[in-house]
XYZ file of C-alpha atoms in Angstrom:
598
model
C 76.732 -54.038 -88.602
C 77.096 -51.532 -85.803
C 79.182 -48.500 -86.625
C 79.676 -45.139 -84.951
C 77.771 -42.172 -86.346
C 79.316 -39.024 -87.836
C 79.076 -37.130 -84.542
C 81.979 -36.230 -82.268
C 84.086 -39.418 -81.812
C 84.943 -38.468 -78.257
C 81.238 -38.540 -77.395
C 80.762 -41.852 -79.178
C 83.323 -43.678 -77.068
C 86.077 -46.005 -78.335
C 85.825 -47.835 -81.617
C 84.565 -51.453 -81.355
C 87.282 -54.097 -81.547
C 87.098 -55.989 -84.881
C 85.686 -59.503 -84.506
C 84.230 -58.847 -81.034
C 80.693 -57.753 -80.089
C 80.793 -53.925 -79.763
C 79.055 -53.960 -76.363
C 81.503 -51.589 -74.676
C 81.196 -49.090 -77.508
C 77.404 -49.333 -77.388
C 77.242 -48.781 -73.634
C 79.564 -45.790 -73.811
C 77.361 -44.262 -76.482
C 74.018 -44.893 -74.817
C 72.304 -43.205 -71.910
C 69.135 -44.002 -70.001
C 66.308 -41.651 -69.125
C 63.794 -42.565 -66.439
C 60.104 -41.744 -66.807
C 57.833 -41.904 -63.733
C 54.927 -44.357 -63.575
C 52.387 -42.869 -61.180
C 49.439 -44.080 -59.096
C 46.331 -42.824 -60.899
C 44.547 -42.041 -57.627
C 47.206 -40.471 -55.419
C 49.788 -39.057 -57.831
C 52.525 -40.930 -55.916
C 55.380 -42.322 -58.033
C 55.128 -46.113 -58.190
C 58.102 -46.825 -60.437
C 60.313 -45.642 -63.287
C 60.585 -46.996 -66.808
C 64.147 -47.054 -68.138
C 64.193 -45.678 -71.702
C 67.286 -45.907 -73.914
C 68.641 -42.663 -75.331
C 71.239 -41.798 -78.036
C 70.790 -44.925 -80.177
C 71.908 -42.927 -83.215
C 75.420 -42.764 -81.760
C 75.719 -46.541 -82.067
C 74.794 -46.519 -85.731
C 71.254 -47.754 -84.996
C 68.222 -45.693 -85.950
C 66.114 -46.664 -82.912
C 65.997 -48.926 -79.880
C 64.287 -51.650 -81.920
C 66.964 -51.357 -84.595
C 69.685 -51.587 -81.924
C 68.231 -54.805 -80.489
C 67.540 -56.266 -83.935
C 71.174 -55.781 -84.949
C 72.389 -57.284 -81.677
C 70.136 -60.295 -82.219
C 71.286 -60.717 -85.810
C 74.949 -60.606 -84.721
C 74.348 -63.039 -81.860
C 75.146 -60.955 -78.777
C 71.681 -59.788 -77.699
C 71.750 -61.738 -74.362
C 75.054 -60.142 -73.320
C 73.915 -56.696 -74.458
C 70.648 -56.867 -72.493
C 72.514 -57.998 -69.379
C 74.875 -55.045 -69.710
C 71.936 -52.707 -70.353
C 70.302 -53.861 -67.117
C 73.455 -52.841 -65.245
C 73.362 -49.414 -66.890
C 69.654 -48.965 -66.113
C 70.150 -50.103 -62.507
C 73.006 -47.604 -62.096
C 70.757 -44.775 -63.285
C 67.865 -45.973 -61.112
C 69.909 -46.242 -57.919
C 71.167 -42.668 -58.435
C 67.621 -41.442 -57.820
C 67.031 -40.110 -54.325
C 63.397 -41.246 -54.705
C 64.199 -44.822 -55.831
C 63.536 -46.412 -52.441
C 60.164 -48.136 -52.389
C 59.683 -47.800 -56.153
C 60.192 -50.211 -59.039
C 62.467 -50.245 -62.073
C 60.654 -51.177 -65.302
C 63.183 -52.635 -67.748
C 62.328 -53.585 -71.340
C 63.453 -57.141 -72.118
C 63.552 -58.149 -75.784
C 63.600 -61.823 -74.804
C 64.561 -63.432 -78.112
C 66.567 -66.592 -77.420
C 65.870 -66.306 -73.681
C 67.086 -69.356 -71.751
C 69.109 -70.838 -74.628
C 72.856 -71.570 -74.726
C 73.724 -70.615 -71.140
C 71.900 -67.320 -71.478
C 73.412 -64.725 -69.068
C 69.952 -63.139 -68.724
C 68.932 -66.088 -66.550
C 71.446 -64.825 -63.940
C 70.172 -61.253 -63.775
C 69.429 -61.697 -60.078
C 73.201 -61.555 -59.442
C 73.248 -58.049 -60.949
C 70.488 -56.952 -58.586
C 72.492 -58.165 -55.579
C 75.360 -55.897 -56.638
C 73.017 -52.907 -56.570
C 71.119 -53.878 -53.429
C 67.871 -54.420 -55.338
C 65.199 -57.001 -54.584
C 63.886 -59.015 -57.536
C 60.404 -57.743 -56.704
C 61.725 -54.205 -57.343
C 62.446 -54.983 -61.000
C 59.725 -55.473 -63.581
C 60.705 -57.042 -66.902
C 58.610 -55.566 -69.720
C 57.999 -58.176 -72.408
C 56.246 -57.485 -75.694
C 54.430 -59.862 -78.005
C 56.068 -58.369 -81.110
C 58.548 -61.311 -81.359
C 56.089 -63.899 -80.149
C 56.404 -65.991 -83.302
C 60.184 -66.369 -82.805
C 60.064 -67.375 -79.140
C 60.624 -71.047 -78.465
C 59.143 -73.198 -75.713
C 62.495 -72.840 -73.959
C 62.080 -69.044 -73.924
C 58.552 -69.290 -72.550
C 59.725 -71.589 -69.759
C 62.692 -69.322 -69.064
C 60.417 -66.307 -68.698
C 58.191 -68.307 -66.366
C 61.259 -69.278 -64.317
C 62.268 -65.616 -63.982
C 58.783 -64.789 -62.727
C 58.811 -67.753 -60.361
C 62.148 -66.592 -58.962
C 60.615 -63.255 -57.947
C 60.925 -60.878 -60.899
C 57.775 -58.940 -61.788
C 56.526 -59.262 -65.379
C 54.709 -56.673 -67.504
C 53.011 -57.468 -70.807
C 54.008 -54.488 -72.944
C 52.127 -52.872 -75.865
C 48.961 -54.850 -75.138
C 46.611 -54.740 -78.114
C 49.283 -54.192 -80.776
C 49.458 -57.785 -82.047
C 47.169 -60.754 -82.476
C 48.495 -62.985 -79.691
C 48.247 -60.766 -76.612
C 45.308 -62.610 -75.050
C 47.267 -65.852 -75.333
C 50.272 -64.153 -73.717
C 48.086 -62.727 -70.960
C 46.931 -66.270 -70.214
C 50.352 -67.920 -70.479
C 52.543 -65.287 -68.801
C 50.264 -64.376 -65.851
C 51.915 -60.933 -65.743
C 51.711 -58.575 -62.788
C 51.146 -55.616 -65.139
C 49.478 -55.003 -68.487
C 50.629 -51.958 -70.460
C 47.951 -50.746 -72.893
C 49.267 -49.889 -76.361
C 49.283 -46.188 -77.197
C 46.849 -46.669 -80.112
C 43.975 -47.300 -77.699
C 44.893 -44.357 -75.437
C 45.342 -41.617 -78.009
C 42.061 -39.697 -78.053
C 40.374 -42.157 -75.692
C 38.392 -39.258 -74.195
C 36.506 -38.760 -77.466
C 36.350 -42.350 -78.766
C 33.794 -44.561 -76.939
C 35.097 -47.707 -78.665
C 38.635 -47.154 -77.382
C 37.343 -46.470 -73.885
C 35.269 -49.660 -74.015
C 38.348 -51.651 -75.043
C 40.486 -50.224 -72.237
C 37.700 -50.716 -69.673
C 37.280 -54.341 -70.765
C 41.037 -55.015 -70.607
C 41.229 -53.396 -67.162
C 38.386 -55.561 -65.854
C 39.993 -58.706 -67.282
C 43.420 -57.813 -65.882
C 42.014 -57.204 -62.397
C 40.220 -60.550 -62.464
C 43.563 -62.203 -63.302
C 45.333 -60.319 -60.524
C 47.209 -57.856 -62.769
C 47.511 -54.077 -62.724
C 46.925 -51.876 -65.779
C 49.347 -49.178 -66.950
C 48.221 -46.470 -69.363
C 51.319 -45.202 -71.184
C 52.013 -42.138 -73.336
C 49.250 -40.037 -71.736
C 49.566 -36.542 -73.182
C 46.450 -34.614 -72.094
C 44.339 -34.160 -68.988
C 41.301 -35.531 -70.834
C 43.157 -38.720 -71.765
C 44.265 -39.075 -68.158
C 40.744 -38.701 -66.788
C 39.331 -41.138 -69.355
C 41.971 -43.729 -68.420
C 41.231 -43.261 -64.732
C 37.493 -43.700 -65.390
C 38.217 -46.830 -67.465
C 39.894 -48.499 -64.472
C 43.620 -48.044 -65.203
C 45.766 -48.277 -62.067
C 48.935 -46.522 -63.183
C 49.666 -43.774 -65.715
C 52.742 -42.610 -67.570
C 53.349 -39.959 -70.190
C 54.172 -36.328 -70.918
C 51.054 -35.107 -69.085
C 52.479 -36.591 -65.888
C 56.220 -36.053 -66.422
C 58.745 -36.274 -69.254
C 61.604 -38.798 -69.163
C 64.692 -37.374 -67.517
C 68.326 -38.433 -67.390
C 69.004 -36.075 -64.457
C 68.570 -37.889 -61.124
C 67.978 -34.638 -59.255
C 64.735 -33.928 -61.127
C 62.840 -36.878 -59.616
C 59.761 -36.213 -57.467
C 57.917 -38.288 -54.902
C 54.466 -37.389 -56.242
C 52.657 -35.199 -58.793
C 49.897 -33.005 -57.399
C 48.220 -32.240 -60.709
C 46.877 -35.783 -61.104
C 45.872 -36.412 -57.520
C 42.216 -37.479 -57.314
C 39.683 -35.297 -55.558
C 38.873 -36.076 -51.943
C 35.998 -38.584 -51.911
C 32.633 -37.217 -50.845
C 30.732 -38.417 -47.789
C 28.923 -41.169 -49.658
C 32.158 -42.598 -51.112
C 33.857 -42.403 -47.723
C 30.952 -44.315 -46.226
C 31.303 -47.026 -48.869
C 35.064 -47.252 -48.337
C 34.428 -47.579 -44.605
C 32.008 -50.446 -45.262
C 34.598 -52.242 -47.383
C 37.330 -51.707 -44.806
C 35.144 -52.998 -41.981
C 34.440 -56.208 -43.898
C 38.083 -57.021 -44.692
C 39.469 -60.260 -43.287
C 42.941 -59.909 -41.789
C 44.310 -63.239 -42.954
C 47.814 -64.425 -42.109
C 50.211 -63.760 -44.992
C 53.392 -65.386 -46.215
C 56.355 -63.921 -48.084
C 56.979 -64.975 -51.676
C 60.430 -66.380 -50.859
C 59.411 -68.218 -47.670
C 59.968 -71.940 -47.201
C 57.319 -74.642 -47.365
C 57.759 -75.255 -43.638
C 56.906 -71.587 -42.946
C 53.729 -71.980 -44.954
C 52.698 -75.205 -43.223
C 53.282 -73.609 -39.830
C 50.886 -70.816 -40.778
C 48.138 -73.280 -41.641
C 48.777 -75.280 -38.460
C 48.566 -72.189 -36.232
C 45.595 -70.724 -38.105
C 43.135 -73.589 -38.284
C 40.309 -71.433 -39.684
C 42.368 -70.139 -42.616
C 41.814 -71.978 -45.887
C 43.733 -69.471 -48.006
C 46.858 -67.416 -47.380
C 47.799 -64.316 -49.422
C 51.374 -64.279 -50.738
C 53.248 -60.951 -50.591
C 56.574 -59.744 -51.939
C 59.201 -57.767 -50.044
C 57.263 -54.543 -50.722
C 54.068 -56.034 -49.209
C 52.419 -56.204 -52.620
C 50.251 -59.270 -53.311
C 51.529 -61.935 -55.714
C 48.507 -64.233 -55.363
C 47.122 -66.742 -52.885
C 47.873 -70.294 -51.776
C 44.904 -72.544 -51.098
C 45.067 -75.221 -48.442
C 43.419 -77.811 -50.687
C 46.234 -77.503 -53.235
C 48.780 -78.370 -50.557
C 46.774 -81.349 -49.313
C 46.530 -82.837 -52.773
C 50.301 -82.641 -53.118
C 51.600 -83.426 -49.624
C 49.270 -86.318 -48.924
C 49.559 -88.002 -52.312
C 51.968 -90.626 -50.911
C 52.262 -92.512 -47.647
C 54.102 -91.287 -44.569
C 57.332 -92.965 -45.697
C 57.037 -91.837 -49.316
C 60.257 -90.102 -50.313
C 58.388 -87.866 -52.789
C 56.084 -86.667 -50.024
C 59.080 -85.818 -47.856
C 60.723 -84.009 -50.743
C 57.614 -81.841 -51.030
C 58.727 -79.974 -47.911
C 61.680 -78.627 -49.888
C 59.514 -77.640 -52.844
C 59.339 -73.817 -53.361
C 55.982 -72.538 -52.133
C 55.776 -70.081 -55.035
C 54.912 -73.073 -57.217
C 51.542 -73.223 -55.448
C 50.677 -69.524 -55.874
C 47.525 -69.001 -57.909
C 46.193 -65.745 -59.305
C 43.508 -63.936 -57.345
C 41.263 -60.991 -58.314
C 42.702 -57.764 -56.992
C 41.255 -54.287 -56.416
C 42.114 -51.096 -54.605
C 40.292 -49.901 -51.491
C 39.077 -46.924 -53.578
C 37.087 -49.198 -55.899
C 33.334 -48.822 -55.615
C 31.274 -51.815 -54.543
C 29.674 -52.301 -57.955
C 33.098 -52.546 -59.607
C 34.196 -55.085 -56.984
C 31.124 -57.149 -57.781
C 31.926 -57.091 -61.512
C 35.514 -58.185 -60.790
C 34.392 -61.009 -58.531
C 31.595 -62.188 -60.830
C 34.018 -62.375 -63.766
C 36.435 -64.681 -61.931
C 36.132 -68.451 -61.804
C 36.158 -70.376 -58.517
C 37.374 -67.314 -56.654
C 37.126 -67.192 -52.881
C 37.060 -63.415 -52.846
C 39.169 -60.383 -53.747
C 42.519 -59.156 -52.462
C 42.175 -55.495 -51.459
C 45.133 -53.125 -51.610
C 45.836 -49.533 -50.658
C 48.616 -47.729 -52.525
C 49.214 -51.162 -54.121
C 50.131 -52.773 -50.796
C 48.083 -55.569 -49.239
C 45.325 -54.354 -46.937
C 43.061 -57.372 -46.461
C 40.887 -59.989 -48.105
C 37.237 -59.429 -49.025
C 35.260 -62.673 -49.023
C 32.326 -63.367 -51.322
C 29.919 -63.245 -48.362
C 31.204 -59.846 -47.231
C 31.007 -58.456 -50.764
C 27.375 -59.503 -51.132
C 26.613 -57.919 -47.759
C 28.137 -54.615 -48.899
C 26.177 -54.674 -52.155
C 22.935 -55.434 -50.289
C 23.451 -52.496 -47.906
C 24.262 -50.205 -50.837
C 21.121 -51.216 -52.701
C 18.984 -50.557 -49.625
C 20.451 -47.078 -49.263
C 19.936 -46.342 -52.961
C 16.314 -47.481 -52.747
C 15.690 -45.081 -49.868
C 17.099 -42.210 -51.918
C 15.278 -42.869 -55.191
C 12.345 -41.026 -56.652
C 9.508 -43.584 -56.493
C 8.158 -42.720 -59.959
C 11.314 -42.684 -62.095
C 13.779 -44.620 -59.933
C 16.330 -41.830 -60.411
C 18.356 -40.440 -57.491
C 16.144 -38.115 -55.483
C 16.522 -34.891 -53.528
C 19.164 -36.175 -51.153
C 21.436 -37.271 -53.995
C 20.814 -33.991 -55.842
C 21.857 -32.009 -52.760
C 25.014 -34.097 -52.358
C 25.963 -33.584 -55.988
C 25.537 -29.821 -55.710
C 27.695 -29.820 -52.556
C 30.374 -31.871 -54.311
C 30.302 -29.533 -57.313
C 30.677 -26.540 -55.011
C 33.907 -27.761 -53.412
C 35.497 -29.822 -56.216
C 37.676 -27.271 -58.004
C 40.080 -29.497 -59.965
C 38.174 -28.991 -63.236
C 35.227 -27.184 -64.797
C 31.838 -28.297 -63.397
C 28.466 -27.979 -65.100
C 25.105 -28.110 -63.280
C 21.954 -28.333 -65.404
C 18.452 -27.619 -64.072
C 15.634 -28.935 -66.283
C 11.886 -28.397 -66.022
C 8.950 -28.865 -68.396
C 7.151 -26.070 -70.201
C 3.330 -26.139 -70.219
C 3.146 -29.312 -68.126
C 0.116 -28.243 -66.016
C -2.337 -27.843 -68.932
C -1.128 -31.157 -70.390
C -1.594 -32.888 -67.034
C -5.032 -31.312 -66.508
C -6.226 -32.264 -70.000
C -4.840 -35.786 -70.323
C -4.822 -36.818 -66.669
C -2.177 -37.697 -64.100
C -1.487 -41.113 -65.597
C -0.469 -39.581 -68.921
C 1.485 -36.916 -67.046
C 3.390 -39.647 -65.210
C 4.141 -41.320 -68.541
C 5.661 -38.070 -69.851
C 7.837 -37.775 -66.736
C 9.017 -41.394 -67.066
C 9.747 -40.857 -70.761
C 11.951 -37.891 -69.954
C 13.781 -39.786 -67.182
C 14.679 -42.533 -69.669
C 15.946 -40.009 -72.206
C 17.946 -38.241 -69.487
C 19.740 -41.466 -68.595
C 20.654 -42.034 -72.253
C 22.046 -38.540 -72.789
C 23.810 -38.079 -69.438
C 26.333 -40.894 -68.964
C 29.876 -41.378 -67.681
C 31.662 -41.718 -64.346
C 31.838 -37.947 -63.853
C 28.195 -37.268 -64.658
C 25.020 -37.215 -62.572
C 21.291 -37.286 -63.230
C 18.539 -36.936 -60.641
C 14.802 -36.283 -60.250
C 14.018 -33.436 -57.890
C 10.278 -34.098 -58.076
C 7.313 -33.483 -60.389
C 8.634 -32.211 -63.727
C 11.943 -30.910 -62.304
C 15.218 -32.744 -63.015
C 18.918 -32.199 -62.486
C 21.944 -33.202 -64.575
C 25.574 -32.539 -63.769
C 29.092 -33.016 -65.108
C 32.313 -32.747 -63.089
C 34.429 -32.474 -66.249
C 33.943 -31.397 -69.845
C 33.501 -28.305 -71.995
C 30.446 -26.049 -71.654
C 29.725 -26.086 -75.391
C 29.910 -29.872 -75.436
C 27.475 -30.057 -72.502
C 25.124 -27.588 -74.205
C 25.154 -29.727 -77.361
C 24.165 -32.799 -75.346
C 21.381 -30.894 -73.622
C 20.020 -29.632 -76.960
C 19.954 -33.217 -78.225
C 18.053 -34.258 -75.070
C 15.575 -31.412 -75.553
C 14.945 -32.358 -79.203
C 14.472 -36.037 -78.348
C 11.897 -35.229 -75.667
C 10.040 -32.809 -77.966
C 9.810 -35.473 -80.687
C 8.935 -38.485 -78.508
C 6.326 -36.793 -76.301
C 4.186 -35.819 -79.334
C 2.835 -39.373 -79.429
C 1.110 -38.699 -76.085
C -1.198 -36.107 -77.696
C -4.386 -36.645 -79.644
C -4.041 -36.388 -83.462
C -5.769 -33.000 -83.625
C -3.360 -31.491 -81.102
C -0.363 -32.925 -82.970
C -1.622 -31.498 -86.256
C -2.236 -28.072 -84.711
C 1.022 -28.030 -82.818
C -0.821 -26.732 -79.723
C -3.742 -27.484 -77.430
C -6.387 -25.245 -75.888
C -6.716 -25.399 -72.095
C -7.223 -23.292 -68.972
C -4.258 -21.478 -67.515
C -3.646 -21.147 -63.780
C -6.030 -18.189 -63.668
C -8.916 -20.083 -65.310
C -8.584 -18.378 -68.700
C -8.776 -20.534 -71.854
C -5.783 -20.060 -74.153
C -3.507 -21.955 -76.530
C -0.478 -23.838 -75.191
C 2.389 -25.260 -77.297
C 3.113 -28.982 -77.031
C 5.307 -30.183 -74.167
C 8.918 -29.099 -74.159
C 11.565 -28.483 -71.521
C 13.782 -25.562 -70.523
C 17.386 -26.158 -69.489
C 19.607 -23.895 -67.369
C 23.358 -24.626 -67.493
C 25.582 -23.147 -64.790
C 29.345 -23.622 -65.259
C 31.833 -23.277 -62.395
C 35.315 -22.735 -63.780
C 38.305 -24.755 -62.635
C 39.701 -23.395 -59.380
C 36.538 -21.441 -58.543
C 34.812 -22.525 -55.304
C 31.139 -21.791 -54.650
C 28.538 -22.283 -51.942
C 25.465 -24.452 -52.406
C 23.354 -21.375 -51.703
C 24.993 -19.435 -54.528
C 24.510 -22.334 -56.958
C 20.828 -22.656 -56.053
C 20.305 -18.901 -56.413
C 22.038 -18.742 -59.804
C 20.043 -21.696 -61.141
C 16.795 -20.050 -59.995
C 17.618 -16.910 -61.973
C 18.709 -18.940 -65.007
C 15.411 -20.844 -64.987
C 13.501 -17.720 -65.975
C 16.096 -16.817 -68.592
C 15.882 -20.300 -70.173
C 12.092 -20.079 -70.504
C 12.418 -16.671 -72.152
C 14.897 -17.818 -74.835
C 13.804 -19.114 -78.206
C 15.853 -22.331 -77.964
C 14.957 -23.007 -74.306
C 18.559 -23.071 -73.026
C 20.341 -20.478 -70.870
C 24.045 -20.595 -69.979
C 26.075 -18.787 -67.345
C 29.696 -19.112 -66.218
C 31.083 -18.327 -62.774
C 34.771 -17.508 -63.116
C 37.403 -16.105 -60.784
């Protein structure tokens, strides 16, 4: 049973009345803190999650314990309704609340049963001047086994009425994929287990990337919660998460005056020229289809189709201009024309809510690269295209034909900028990466220049064909050892290569480069004759025509690190790498490091 704690009774509020649910006492004891949920690309606050505070004052050990006791005593529906009022009061006190969303955790047990007051939560929103599309109900699968068919239908009805739905703690239980299918949520919140240390665990990053791709195909957004470090944040952004939340962004706060509109420290770097060009291509291909509001009438929808004869689909938006899905003309025909002109059911169809015809559609942001758009589209079934958003608001519709056109143009440009021997990005791409590294100061950057040692005598002795094989071998190894969204590998020409990293630690990069160097040294031995392998060297002419012994092929690696916040010119970078090249060849381990700091 609920009971007050041993703290100050004046702070705990009045004692609960015997025989009545202690809701008033609970509410007086509790407080709400709001934690920002932020756009991963812009740093702009998208919404606030309401988090219960001071549960101990109610006699409960945690929020889960509080709700479990309320459920056991039979007043959970009334408590959650009252908690929504308290959360809405806190939310509306924010000066930055306008245009953002309130994320409210809904336990959901018994939802829709016995005249459940939670089915009338829209009346509470009217009191506070909130739209239903401004409130997202966070539902977890932890009580999935106790939810009845009535509860599932009730949750669907809340979504159909306009509330947003988030699937919370995704990955914690065994039934989340089923819930993702059945609930069709607008948001998927990844469980903390998969986000803790994601920057150093490839399996976790693969899981989050896969979930993000699946969610986008189903028209949902992905929230990474409990992000505590910059590395976790960057890994989540690379994995395709749309929104982030956690102590690295901002701590929960019960003080309305502390709210901000955006957080500069997570704002993405300005896209380079190549990315801007790709974004421009995507924007130019967008179809500006007519749209309809989620709460519009069927007559409004039919008028749109009548006055836009070429439109076969119409995107559906909420009051904040965020997409909720699409309506396809063929779905309406199958329903409206099922009966004759005098069929009463056909006439009644005009009064049917249009939201019943909304189907999920793949969704992506305008910042998405073309390859990611292709993956999203290819993973969907019977999709007509992709809804494109900017800052989560509807921007246009990208058809399948337009997407293929963009991909074709991108492939042509890549082919023009590839080294013909290795297929790696060539000089133009190398120059662009160096320029980007020079001006991107949000993190440490690492530029690695790599060239072979003793390549000329090898090439002269074994011929150009074998020399080309050695170069191709190294290019394949380079691609295996230099991976990730913030990395780069290119072929300058001949036996000269470039690798780069826009994030990471210098020692970590050096370790990867040593592993690359060892792999090349081991694999290239098979290109030599047995006698040369046994000797560990070969005898050949040097550039001056003198015969001498040369060690087997190896490479030297120069690593130049630009510290966070330190700008540099491309000329300075090129000059520093040139000096490091000689230093790398003079070292015993073939690697030279230098750091440019403020």
